[in-house]
Structures are given as structure tokens and as C-alpha cells.
Coordinates of C-alpha atoms and ligand atoms in Angstrom, one line a residue:
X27 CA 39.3 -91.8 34.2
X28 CA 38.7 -88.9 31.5
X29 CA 39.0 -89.8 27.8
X30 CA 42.1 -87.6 27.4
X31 CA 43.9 -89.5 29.5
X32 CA 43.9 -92.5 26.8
X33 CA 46.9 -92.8 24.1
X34 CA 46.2 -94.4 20.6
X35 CA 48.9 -96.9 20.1
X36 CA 50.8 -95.3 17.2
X37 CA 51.7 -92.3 20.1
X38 CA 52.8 -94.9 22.6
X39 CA 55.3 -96.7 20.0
X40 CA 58.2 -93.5 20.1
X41 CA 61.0 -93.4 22.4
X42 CA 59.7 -90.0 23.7
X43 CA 57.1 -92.2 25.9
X44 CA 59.7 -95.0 27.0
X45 CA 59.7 -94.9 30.4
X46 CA 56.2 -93.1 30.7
X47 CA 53.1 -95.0 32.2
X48 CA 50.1 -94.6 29.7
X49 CA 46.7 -95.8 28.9
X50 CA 45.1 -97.7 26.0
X51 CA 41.9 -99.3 24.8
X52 CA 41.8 -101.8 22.0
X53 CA 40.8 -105.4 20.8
X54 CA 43.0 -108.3 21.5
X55 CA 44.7 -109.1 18.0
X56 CA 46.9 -112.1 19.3
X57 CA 47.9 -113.4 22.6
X58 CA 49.7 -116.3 23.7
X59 CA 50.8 -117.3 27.4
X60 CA 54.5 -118.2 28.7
X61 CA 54.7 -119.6 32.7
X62 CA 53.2 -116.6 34.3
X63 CA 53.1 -114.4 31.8
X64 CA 50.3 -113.4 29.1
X65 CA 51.8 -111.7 26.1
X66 CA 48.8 -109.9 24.4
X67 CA 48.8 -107.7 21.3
X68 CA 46.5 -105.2 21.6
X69 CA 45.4 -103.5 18.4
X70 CA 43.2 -99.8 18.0
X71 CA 42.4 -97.7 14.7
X72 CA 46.4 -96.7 15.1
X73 CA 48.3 -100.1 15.2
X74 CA 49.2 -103.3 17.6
X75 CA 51.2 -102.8 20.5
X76 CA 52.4 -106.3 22.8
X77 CA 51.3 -105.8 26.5
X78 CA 52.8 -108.0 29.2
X79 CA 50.6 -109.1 31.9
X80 CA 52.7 -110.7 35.0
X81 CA 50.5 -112.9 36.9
X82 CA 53.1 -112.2 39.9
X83 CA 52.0 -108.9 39.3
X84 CA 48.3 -109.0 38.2
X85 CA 47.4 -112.2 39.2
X86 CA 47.8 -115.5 38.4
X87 CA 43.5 -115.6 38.0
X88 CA 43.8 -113.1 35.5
X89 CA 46.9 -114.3 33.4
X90 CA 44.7 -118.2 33.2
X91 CA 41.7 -116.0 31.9
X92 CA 43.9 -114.7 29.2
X93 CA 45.2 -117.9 28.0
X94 CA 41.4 -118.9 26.9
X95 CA 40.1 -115.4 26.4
X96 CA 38.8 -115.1 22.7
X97 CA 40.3 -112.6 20.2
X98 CA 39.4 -109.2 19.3
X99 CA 37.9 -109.5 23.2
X100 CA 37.8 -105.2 24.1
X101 CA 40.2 -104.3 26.6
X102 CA 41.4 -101.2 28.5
X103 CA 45.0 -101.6 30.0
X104 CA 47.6 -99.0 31.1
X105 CA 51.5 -99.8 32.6
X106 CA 54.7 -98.3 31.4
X107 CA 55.8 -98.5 27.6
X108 CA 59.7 -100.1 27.5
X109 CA 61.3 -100.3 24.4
X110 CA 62.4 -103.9 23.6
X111 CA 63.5 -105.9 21.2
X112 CA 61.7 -108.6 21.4
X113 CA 58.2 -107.0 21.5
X114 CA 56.3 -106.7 17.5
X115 CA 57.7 -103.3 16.3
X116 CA 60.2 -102.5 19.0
X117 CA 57.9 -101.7 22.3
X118 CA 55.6 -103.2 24.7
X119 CA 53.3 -101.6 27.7
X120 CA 54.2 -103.5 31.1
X121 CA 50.6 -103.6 32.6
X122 CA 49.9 -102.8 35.7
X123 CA 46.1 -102.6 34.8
X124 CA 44.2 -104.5 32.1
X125 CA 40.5 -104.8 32.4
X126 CA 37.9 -106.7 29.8
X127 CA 35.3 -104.9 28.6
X128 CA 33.7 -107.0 25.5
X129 CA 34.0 -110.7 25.4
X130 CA 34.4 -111.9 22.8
X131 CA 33.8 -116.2 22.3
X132 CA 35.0 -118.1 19.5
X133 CA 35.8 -115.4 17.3
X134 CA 35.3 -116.6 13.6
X135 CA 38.5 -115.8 12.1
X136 CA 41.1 -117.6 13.2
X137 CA 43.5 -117.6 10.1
X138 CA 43.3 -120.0 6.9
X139 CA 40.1 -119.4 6.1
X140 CA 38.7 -119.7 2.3
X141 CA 37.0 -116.3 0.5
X142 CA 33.5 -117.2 0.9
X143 CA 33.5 -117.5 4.5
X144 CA 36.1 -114.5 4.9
X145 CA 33.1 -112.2 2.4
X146 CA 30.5 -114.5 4.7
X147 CA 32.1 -112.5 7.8
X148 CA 33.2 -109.7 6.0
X149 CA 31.8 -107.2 9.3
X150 CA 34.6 -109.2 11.1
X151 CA 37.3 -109.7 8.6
X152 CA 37.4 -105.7 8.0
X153 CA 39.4 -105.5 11.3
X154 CA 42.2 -107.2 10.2
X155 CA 45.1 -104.1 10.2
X156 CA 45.8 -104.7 6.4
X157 CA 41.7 -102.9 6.1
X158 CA 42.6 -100.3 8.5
X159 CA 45.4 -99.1 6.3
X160 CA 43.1 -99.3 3.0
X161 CA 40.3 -98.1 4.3
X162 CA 42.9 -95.0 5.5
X163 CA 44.4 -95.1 1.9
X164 CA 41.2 -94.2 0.4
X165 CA 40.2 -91.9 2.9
X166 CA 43.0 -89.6 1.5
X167 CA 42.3 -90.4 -1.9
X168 CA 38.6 -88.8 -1.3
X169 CA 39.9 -86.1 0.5
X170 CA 42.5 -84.7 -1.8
X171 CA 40.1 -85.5 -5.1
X172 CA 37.5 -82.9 -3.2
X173 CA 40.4 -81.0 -2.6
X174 CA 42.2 -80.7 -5.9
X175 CA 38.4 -79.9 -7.6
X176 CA 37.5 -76.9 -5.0
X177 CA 40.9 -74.9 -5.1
X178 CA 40.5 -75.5 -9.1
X179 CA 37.1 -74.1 -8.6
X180 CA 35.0 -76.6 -9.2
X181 CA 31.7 -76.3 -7.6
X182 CA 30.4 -79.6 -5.4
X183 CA 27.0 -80.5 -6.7
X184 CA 24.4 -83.5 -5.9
X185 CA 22.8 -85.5 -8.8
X186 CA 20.4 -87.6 -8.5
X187 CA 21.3 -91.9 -8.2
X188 CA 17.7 -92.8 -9.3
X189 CA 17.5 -92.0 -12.7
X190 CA 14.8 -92.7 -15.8
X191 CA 17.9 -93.5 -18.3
X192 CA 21.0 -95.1 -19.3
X193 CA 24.3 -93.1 -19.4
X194 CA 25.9 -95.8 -20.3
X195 CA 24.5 -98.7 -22.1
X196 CA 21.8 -100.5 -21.2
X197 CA 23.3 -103.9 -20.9
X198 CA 24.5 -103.0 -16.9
X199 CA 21.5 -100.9 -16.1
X200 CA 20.2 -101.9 -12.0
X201 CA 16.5 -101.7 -12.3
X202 CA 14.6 -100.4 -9.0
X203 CA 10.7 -99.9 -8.7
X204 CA 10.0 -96.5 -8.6
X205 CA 6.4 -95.6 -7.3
X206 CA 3.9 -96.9 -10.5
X207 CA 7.3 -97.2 -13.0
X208 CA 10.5 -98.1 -13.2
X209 CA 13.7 -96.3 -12.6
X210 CA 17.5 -96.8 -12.7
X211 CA 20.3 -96.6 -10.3
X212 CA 22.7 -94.3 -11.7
X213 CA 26.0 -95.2 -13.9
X214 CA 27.5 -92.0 -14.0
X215 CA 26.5 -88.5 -12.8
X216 CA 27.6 -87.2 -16.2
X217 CA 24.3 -86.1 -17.9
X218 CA 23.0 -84.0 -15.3
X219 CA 26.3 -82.5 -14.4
X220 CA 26.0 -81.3 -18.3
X221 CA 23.0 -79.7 -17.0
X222 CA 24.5 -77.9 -14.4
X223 CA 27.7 -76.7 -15.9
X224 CA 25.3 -74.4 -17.6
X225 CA 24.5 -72.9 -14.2
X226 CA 28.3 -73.1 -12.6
X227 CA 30.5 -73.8 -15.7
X228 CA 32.9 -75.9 -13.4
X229 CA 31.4 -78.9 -11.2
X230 CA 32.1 -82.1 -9.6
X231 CA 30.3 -84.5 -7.5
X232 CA 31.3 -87.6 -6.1
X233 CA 29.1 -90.5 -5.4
X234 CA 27.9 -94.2 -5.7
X235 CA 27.9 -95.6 -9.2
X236 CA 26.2 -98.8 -10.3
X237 CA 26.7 -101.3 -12.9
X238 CA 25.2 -104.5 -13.0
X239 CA 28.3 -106.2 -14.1
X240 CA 27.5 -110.1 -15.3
X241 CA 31.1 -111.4 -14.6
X242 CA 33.7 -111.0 -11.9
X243 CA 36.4 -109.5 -12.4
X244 CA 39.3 -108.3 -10.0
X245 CA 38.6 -104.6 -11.3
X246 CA 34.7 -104.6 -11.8
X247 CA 32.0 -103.8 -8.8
X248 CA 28.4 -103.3 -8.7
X249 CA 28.8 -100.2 -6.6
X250 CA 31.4 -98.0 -7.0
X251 CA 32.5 -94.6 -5.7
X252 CA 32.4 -92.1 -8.9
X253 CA 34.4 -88.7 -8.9
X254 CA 33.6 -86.7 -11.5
X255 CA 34.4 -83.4 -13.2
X256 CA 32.3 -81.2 -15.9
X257 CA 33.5 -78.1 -17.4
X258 CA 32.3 -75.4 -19.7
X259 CA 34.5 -74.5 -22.5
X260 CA 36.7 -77.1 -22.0
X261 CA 38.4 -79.2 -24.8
X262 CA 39.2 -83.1 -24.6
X263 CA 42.8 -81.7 -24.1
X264 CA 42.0 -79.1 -21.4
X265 CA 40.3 -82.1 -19.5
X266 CA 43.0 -84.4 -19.9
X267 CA 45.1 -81.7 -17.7
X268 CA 42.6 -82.0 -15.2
X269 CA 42.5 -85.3 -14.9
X270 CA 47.3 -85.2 -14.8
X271 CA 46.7 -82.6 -12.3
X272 CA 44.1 -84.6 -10.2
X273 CA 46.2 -87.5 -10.5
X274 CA 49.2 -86.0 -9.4
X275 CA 47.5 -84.1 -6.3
X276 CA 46.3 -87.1 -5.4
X277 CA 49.5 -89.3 -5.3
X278 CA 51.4 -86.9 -3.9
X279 CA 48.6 -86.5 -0.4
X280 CA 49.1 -90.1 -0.4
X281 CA 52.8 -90.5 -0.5
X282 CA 53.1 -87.1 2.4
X283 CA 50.5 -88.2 4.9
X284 CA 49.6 -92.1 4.0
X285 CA 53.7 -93.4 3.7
X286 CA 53.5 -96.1 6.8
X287 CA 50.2 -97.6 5.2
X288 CA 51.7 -97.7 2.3
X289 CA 54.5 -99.1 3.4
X290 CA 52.8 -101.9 5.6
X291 CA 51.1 -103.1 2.7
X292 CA 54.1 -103.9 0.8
X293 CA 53.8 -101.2 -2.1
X294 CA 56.3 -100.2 -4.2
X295 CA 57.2 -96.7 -3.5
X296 CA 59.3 -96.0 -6.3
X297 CA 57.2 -97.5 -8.7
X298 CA 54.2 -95.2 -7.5
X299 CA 56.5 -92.2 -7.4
X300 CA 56.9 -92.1 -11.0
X301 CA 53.1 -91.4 -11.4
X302 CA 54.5 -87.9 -10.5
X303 CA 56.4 -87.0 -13.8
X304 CA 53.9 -85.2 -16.1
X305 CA 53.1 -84.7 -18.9
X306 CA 51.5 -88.4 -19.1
X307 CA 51.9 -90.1 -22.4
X308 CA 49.3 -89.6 -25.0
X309 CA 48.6 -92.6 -27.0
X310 CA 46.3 -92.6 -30.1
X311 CA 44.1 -95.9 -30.4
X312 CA 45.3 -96.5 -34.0
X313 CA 48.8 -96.6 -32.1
X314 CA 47.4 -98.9 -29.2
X315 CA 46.4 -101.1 -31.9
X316 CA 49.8 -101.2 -33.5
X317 CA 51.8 -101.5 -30.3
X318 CA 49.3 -104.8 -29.2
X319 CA 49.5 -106.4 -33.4
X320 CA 53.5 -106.0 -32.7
X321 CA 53.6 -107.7 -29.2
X322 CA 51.0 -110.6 -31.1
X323 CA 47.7 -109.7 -29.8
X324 CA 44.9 -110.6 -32.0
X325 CA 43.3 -107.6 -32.4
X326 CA 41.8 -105.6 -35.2
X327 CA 40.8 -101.5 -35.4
X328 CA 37.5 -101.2 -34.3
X329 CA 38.1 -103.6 -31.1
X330 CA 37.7 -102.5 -28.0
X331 CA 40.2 -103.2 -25.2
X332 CA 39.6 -105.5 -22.7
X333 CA 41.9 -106.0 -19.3
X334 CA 44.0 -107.8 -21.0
X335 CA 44.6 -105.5 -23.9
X336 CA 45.4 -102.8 -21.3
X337 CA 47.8 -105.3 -19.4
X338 CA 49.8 -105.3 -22.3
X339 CA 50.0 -101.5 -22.9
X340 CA 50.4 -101.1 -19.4
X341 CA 53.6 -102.3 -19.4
X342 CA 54.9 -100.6 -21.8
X343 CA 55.0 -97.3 -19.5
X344 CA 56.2 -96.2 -16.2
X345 CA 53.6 -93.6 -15.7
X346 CA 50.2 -93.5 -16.1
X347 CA 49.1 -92.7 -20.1
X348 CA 46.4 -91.7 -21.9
X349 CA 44.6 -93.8 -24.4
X350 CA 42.7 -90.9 -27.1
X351 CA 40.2 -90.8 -30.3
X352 CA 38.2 -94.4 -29.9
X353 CA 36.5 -95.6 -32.5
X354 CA 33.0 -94.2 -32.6
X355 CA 31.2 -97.8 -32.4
X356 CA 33.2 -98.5 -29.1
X357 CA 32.5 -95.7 -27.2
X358 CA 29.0 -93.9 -26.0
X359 CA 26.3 -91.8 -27.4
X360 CA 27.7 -88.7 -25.7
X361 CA 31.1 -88.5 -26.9
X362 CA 32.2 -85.8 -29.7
X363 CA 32.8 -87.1 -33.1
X364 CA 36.4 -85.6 -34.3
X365 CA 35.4 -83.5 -37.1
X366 CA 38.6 -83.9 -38.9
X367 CA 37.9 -87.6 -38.9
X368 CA 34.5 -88.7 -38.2
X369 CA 35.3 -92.6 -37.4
X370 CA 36.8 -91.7 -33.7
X371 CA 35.6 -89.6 -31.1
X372 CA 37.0 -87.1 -28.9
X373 CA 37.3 -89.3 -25.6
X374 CA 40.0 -90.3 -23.3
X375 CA 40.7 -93.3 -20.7
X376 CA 43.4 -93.1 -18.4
X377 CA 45.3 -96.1 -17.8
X378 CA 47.6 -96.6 -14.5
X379 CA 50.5 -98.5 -15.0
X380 CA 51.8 -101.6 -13.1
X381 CA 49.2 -103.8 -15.0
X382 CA 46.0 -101.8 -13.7
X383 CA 44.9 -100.1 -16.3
X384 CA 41.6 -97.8 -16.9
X385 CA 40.7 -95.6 -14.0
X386 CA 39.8 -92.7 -15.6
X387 CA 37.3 -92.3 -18.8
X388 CA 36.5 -89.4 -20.0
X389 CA 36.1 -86.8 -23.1
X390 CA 34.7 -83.6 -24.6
X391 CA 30.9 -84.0 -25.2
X392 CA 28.6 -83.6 -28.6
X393 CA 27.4 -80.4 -28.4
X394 CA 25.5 -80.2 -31.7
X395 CA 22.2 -80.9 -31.9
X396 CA 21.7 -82.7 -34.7
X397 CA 25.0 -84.5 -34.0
X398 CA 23.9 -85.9 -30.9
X399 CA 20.8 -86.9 -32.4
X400 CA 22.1 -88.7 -35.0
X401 CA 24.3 -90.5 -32.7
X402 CA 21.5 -91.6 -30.3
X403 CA 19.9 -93.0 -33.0
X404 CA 23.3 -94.7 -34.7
X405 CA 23.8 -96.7 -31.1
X406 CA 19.6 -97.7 -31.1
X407 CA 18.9 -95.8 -27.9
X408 CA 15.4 -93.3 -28.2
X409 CA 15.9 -90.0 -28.3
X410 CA 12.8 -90.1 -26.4
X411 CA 14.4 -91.0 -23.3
X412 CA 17.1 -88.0 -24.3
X413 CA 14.5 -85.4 -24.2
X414 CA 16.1 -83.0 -21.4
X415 CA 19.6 -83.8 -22.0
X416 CA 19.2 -82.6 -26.0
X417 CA 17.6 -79.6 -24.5
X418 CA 21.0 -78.4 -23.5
X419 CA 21.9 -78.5 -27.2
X420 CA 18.7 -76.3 -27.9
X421 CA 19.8 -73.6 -25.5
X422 CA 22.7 -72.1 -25.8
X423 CA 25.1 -75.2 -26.2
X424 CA 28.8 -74.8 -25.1
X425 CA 31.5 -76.7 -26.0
X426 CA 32.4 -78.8 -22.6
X427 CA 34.2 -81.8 -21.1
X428 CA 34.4 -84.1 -18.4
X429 CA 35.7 -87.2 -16.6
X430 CA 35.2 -89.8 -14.4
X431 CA 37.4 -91.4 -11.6
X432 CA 36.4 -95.0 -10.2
X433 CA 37.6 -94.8 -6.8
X434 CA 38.3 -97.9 -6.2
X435 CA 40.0 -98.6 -9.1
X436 CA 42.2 -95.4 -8.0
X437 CA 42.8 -97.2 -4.5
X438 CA 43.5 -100.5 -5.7
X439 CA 46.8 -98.9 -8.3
X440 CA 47.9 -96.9 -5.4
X441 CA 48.1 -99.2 -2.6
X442 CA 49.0 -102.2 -4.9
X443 CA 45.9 -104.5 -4.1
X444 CA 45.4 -107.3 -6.2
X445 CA 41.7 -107.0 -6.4
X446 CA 39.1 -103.9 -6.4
X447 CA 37.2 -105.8 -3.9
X448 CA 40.0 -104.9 -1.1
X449 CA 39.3 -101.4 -1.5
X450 CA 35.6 -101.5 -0.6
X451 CA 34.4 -102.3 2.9
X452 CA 31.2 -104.0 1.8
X453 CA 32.2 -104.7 -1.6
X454 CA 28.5 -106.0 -4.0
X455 CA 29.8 -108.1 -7.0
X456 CA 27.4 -110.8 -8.6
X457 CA 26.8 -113.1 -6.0
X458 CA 27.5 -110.9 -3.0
X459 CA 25.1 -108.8 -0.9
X460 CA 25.2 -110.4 2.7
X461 CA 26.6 -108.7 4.8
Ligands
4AD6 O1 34.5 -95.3 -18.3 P1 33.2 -95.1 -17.6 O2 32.1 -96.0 -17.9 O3 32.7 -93.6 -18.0 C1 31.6 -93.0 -17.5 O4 30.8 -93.5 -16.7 C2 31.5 -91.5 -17.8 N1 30.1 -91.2 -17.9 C3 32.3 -90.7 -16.8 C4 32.3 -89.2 -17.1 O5 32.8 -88.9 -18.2 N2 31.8 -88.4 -16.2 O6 33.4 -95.1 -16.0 C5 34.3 -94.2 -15.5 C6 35.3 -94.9 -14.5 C7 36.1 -96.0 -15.2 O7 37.3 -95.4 -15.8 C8 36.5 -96.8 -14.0 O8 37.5 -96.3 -13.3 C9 35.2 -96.7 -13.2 O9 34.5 -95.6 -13.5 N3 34.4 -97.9 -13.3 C10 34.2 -98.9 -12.4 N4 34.8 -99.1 -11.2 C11 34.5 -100.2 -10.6 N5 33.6 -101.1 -11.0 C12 33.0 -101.0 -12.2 N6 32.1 -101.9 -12.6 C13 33.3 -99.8 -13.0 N7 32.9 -99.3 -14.2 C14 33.5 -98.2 -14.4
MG7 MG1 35.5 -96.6 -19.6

């Protein structure tokens, strides 16, 4: 039989193929037997579909095996697709053929498990359906972020993950040996995508981020997926566009092509709808502050804010908002002091609504010299270690502005998940690296 002549499931569950005999090739998802007849739920990259064996049919050898066989055993089966009530989602396929390919014993999921043995068996547990819509979730979200960047004109570009310095802070730095010395896997891209915006004025790259993050949280990981923008000539506010616009192009991809995952996951559709309506609020950290004293927070200017700060604020808007002009002491080196008021800096987080908060952070970049200088220094860091990157403030220094997206943290808001973890296959937290 030729490949073409197999049918994913999602094509096989329409009324156009009721009444048509097809082919399919899967993993048993659940089965259960019934006098002669073995009801098995046959799952692909596409959905679950219930196939009816008939040992009057089949075999009554055949229909016993079934009744032991284990799950997610690999099977290729064809027989005509019926609509039906009764069937999971309205059709099943009445075999005529059904053949095992991969046995599968004892499979170690059988429901009720705790976390640790789930993350234990995580190379199994990723086949549950609820991963297959995430992992096609995300997919999208990489696909338009890429997108939305090169029909802005952004150029794609490759910086380096092993790096001699901290972007930002020391205190979550991975250390790696590196030949006779040490090195560092990368925080942020940022610093070298300074570099090159003096070569293509608009870039982007997207790639693994790493931050050695002492606590769990449900929004923290020690690898994450990093999108992010730098631009020549481009203002905190010109950026902050960027980042509505990428927002936007990316919600709307999802809703159009990733609606049934969406769906089967249980989001709110309305809710993430709204992230449509620009312009996004821009709220100034001295208002933050204000908003949290009001609701009883006990927080003072000067604070930064935690998850539960953002929590707060988060409800307080439908949309995603902007959070703008941090104090200085809270936010890094790099950021651009406000000349009109020298104790907050030009930089921006992004904050998605529904209780998620941060996914974006971001802001125009010190472009002065002496500026940046003094502002290694003020935050203890050598400007040693800051030799190249305040080279590009000896050479014919532009104003410019960037962002970054965390992924993950995009996924988790759009599809609803409860924690970040969900939206990596293979998610590394403290604690985690098997498997
Ligand atoms: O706010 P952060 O630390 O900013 C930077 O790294 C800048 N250098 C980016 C830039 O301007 N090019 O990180 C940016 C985003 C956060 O808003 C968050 O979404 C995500 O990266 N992020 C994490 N995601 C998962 N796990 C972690 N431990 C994360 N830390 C940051
Ligand atoms: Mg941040």
C-alpha cells in the first residue's frame, strides 16, 4: 500500500468521507471490549477516531488480543467511516483491517499519576492530545513572530549562546567550561544584536535563553525560547508599536488557523480576542505603584514587581498593557536614563492580562558613552567585561531600541495554561534535567 493512500484522522472525521472506506495509522489511545466487539480509539498527530473491530468479522483471536493489548500499541487499520452518535466526536471507522505494528507492554501512564513520575516519563506523557495541541499552539506562535519581523523588515540574525558576560545580572548566570576559561550560556541575545543593528539597522533572532532561576515558579524556566527585536533609530515609543503589532499578528494567526486547539483546551476565546484592540494601555510605574497602595499592596517606589504585584495590575485590564519609566535601581545597565528625569529609565515590560503578566521586556538603549559607563559602574559590573559592547558608543552611536519575547510565557497566556512548564516539551527547571 503507498503512503498516499493513508488519511490523518482529522480528514476522516467530516461527513464528506461517511460512507467511504479509508486508511489510517496511529497509537492506541483507549480501548475497551464489549461481547465480540473491541472498541479502540485510535489517535495520530490530527486527533482520536473510535474503530470497531467485530470479531464475527475479524476474528474472534484478534478481538481477545485487543482486550490485553497495551496502549499507545502502533496500529494500521482501514474499514468504512459511519457517522454515529455514539462514537467520541461523532464518527467511527468499521474495520475491516487492523494490523499491530509496535507493541507496546505496560505502558506507564495509565491515568492518576503524580508530577514527578508524569516529568519522570515526560518522553511518554508528551503524547497525551492536550501536548499535541500546545506543541501546535506554539508552533504558530514561532511562525507568525518570524513572520510579523520579516515583512516589517527585520533581518534574521544568529548570535552567539556562549557568551563571556552577563546581560542580565549575574545572579542567574549558567556557567559552562569553555576550553582553558569559563563562559556563559546566554540570557538574552540583546548585546550583540546592538552590534549588528549597526550593520542592518533592523534585526531579530530567536533562540534558547538561559537563566539559572533558584526557585520555581509557574512562569520561570531555565531554558527558554527568546524572540527578539533591535532597531536603529528607534525610540522606547517606536518599539512599544512593535511589540502591539507583534502581539496582535500573533493572536490573530492563532485565533485563524489554531481555533480547534484552542478550543480543546478549554480557552476563553473572548477573553483572548480582546488582545486585539490596540492601542494597549500605557501605564507609568509611579501609576502602578498608586493603583497597587490603593488595592492594599505593601509596596513602596523603588520596589520592583514581583508575580504577584502584576497579578494585581493584571486585572485591572482587558488587554494586554504596558508597564513604562522603572526606576533606575530596578532595571539593567543597558537601559536609557530619561533625561527629563534621571531616577527612571526608558524601558518597557509588557504585561498579558488574565493574571499572566510580563512577556515582553524591553526599552530604548544608553547610547552615550559616558552614560553607559557610569551606569555599569553604578550597578558594580566591570566595564572590563563591557569592552566591545561600549565600543558601539565610540563609533558612531545611534539612538536604538529593542525587546524581548519569552515564548513560552507568550504560549502559556494564549492557550490558557496554568504553568510555563506545559508549553515546553522538555521543560529544565531546578531539579529537572532527566529526560
Ligand atoms: O525581561 P528580560 O529579562 O529582558 C531581557 O532579557 C532583555 N535583554 C530583552 C531585550 O530587550 N532584548 O526577558 C525578556 C522576556 C521576559 O519578558 C519574559 O517573557 C522572558 O523573557 N523570560 C523568561 N521566560 C521563561 N523563563 C524565564 N526564566 C524567563 N526570564 C525571562
Ligand atoms: Mg523583565
Amino acid at each position: 500500500m503507498s503512503l498516499l493512500e493513508f488519511k490523518h484522522v482529522e480528514d476522516v472525521m467530516r461527513s464528506e468521507c461517511s460512507g467511504q472506506r479509508v486508511c489510517i495509522r496511529g497509537w492506541i489511545y483507549r480501548r475497551s471490549v464489549v461481547g465480540k466487539k473491541a472498541f479502540v480509539r485510535v489517535r495520530d498527530s490530527t486527533g482520536v477516531i473510535q474503530v470497531v473491530v467485530d470479531g464475527g468479522k475479524l476474528g474472534e483471536q484478534l478481538v481477545r488480543e485487543l482486550k490485553d493489548i497495551g496502549l499507545e500499541a502502533s496500529v494500521v487499520t482501514c474499514g468504512v467511516v459511519k457517522e454515529s452518535e455514539r462514537a467520541p466526536g461523532g464518527f467511527e471507522i468499521e474495520a475491516d483491517y487492523f494490523a499491530v505494528i509496535g507493541y507496546s507492554r505496560d505502558f506507564p501512564i495509565k491515568g492518576g499519576e503524580g508530577l514527578d513520575y508524569l516529568m519522570d516519563n515526560r518522553h511518554l506523557w508528551i503524547r497525551s492530545p492536550r501536548y499535541a495541541n500546545i506543541f501546535k499552539i506554539k508552533h504558530t506562535v514561532l511562525a507568525a513572530g518570524r513572520e510579523y519581523f520579516i515583512k516589517n523588515g527585520y533581518w534574521e540574525v544568529t548570535p552567539p549562546i556562549l557568551t563571556a558576560s552577563a546581560c542580565e545580572g549575574g545572579a542567574t548566570l549558567f556557567p559552562v567550561e569553555y576550553f582553558e576559561s569559563k563562559a556563559y550560556l546566554s540570557q538574552s541575545a540583546q548585546l550583540y544584536l546592538e552590534a549588528l543593528v549597526y550593520v542592518l539597522e533592523k534585526v531579530f533572532s530567536l533562540t534558547p535563553s538561559f537563566r539559572a532561576e533558584k526557585s520555581r515558579t509557574r512562569r520561570h524556566l531555565a531554558e527558554y525560547w527568546h524572540l527578539e527585536p533591535e532597531a536603529a533609530w528607534h525610540s522606547m515609543e517606536d518599539m512599544m508599536k512593535v511589540a502591539e503589532g507583534l502581539i496582535v499578528y500573533i493572536v490573530e494567526r492563532v485565533l485563524e488557523e489554531r481555533r480547534r486547539e484552542l478550543e480543546d483546551l478549554g480557552r476563553d476565546i473572548n477573553a483572548l480576542k480582546k488582545a486585539l484592540n490596540t492601542p494597549y494601555p500605557r501605564v507609568k510605574y509611579d501609576e502602578a505603584i498608586e493603583m497597587l497602595q490603593k488595592k492594599g499592596v505593601n509596596i513602596e517606589w523603588g520596589d520592583d514587581l514581583g508575580a504577584d504585584e502584576e497579578r494585581v495590575l493584571t486585572m485591572e485590564f482587558e488587554t494586554p498593557f504596558f508597564l513604562t519609566h522603572f526606576p533606575r535601581q530596578v532595571k539593567s545597565f543597558y537601559m536609557k536614563i530619561d533625561r527629563s528625569r534621571p531616577e527612571v529609565v526608558l524601558g518597557f515590560d509588557l504585561l498579558a492580562p488574565e493574571g499572566y503578566g510580563e512577556i515582553i521586556g524591553g526599552g530604548e538603549r544608553e547610547d552615550n558613552y559616558e552614560a553607559l559607563y557610569q551606569r555599569i559602574l553604578e550597578q558594580g559590573l566591570n566595564p572590563e567585561d563591557y569592552k566591545w559592547y561600549l565600543d558601539l558608543r565610540r563609533y558612531g552611536s545611534v539612538p536604538h531600541s529593542g525587546f524581548g519575547l519569552g515564548v513560552e510565557r507568550a504560549v502559556m497566556w494564549i492557550a490558557g495554561l496554568d504553568h510555563i512548564r506545559e508549553a515546553m516539551p522538555f521543560p529544565r527547571y531546578r531539579g529537572r534535567i532527566y529526560p
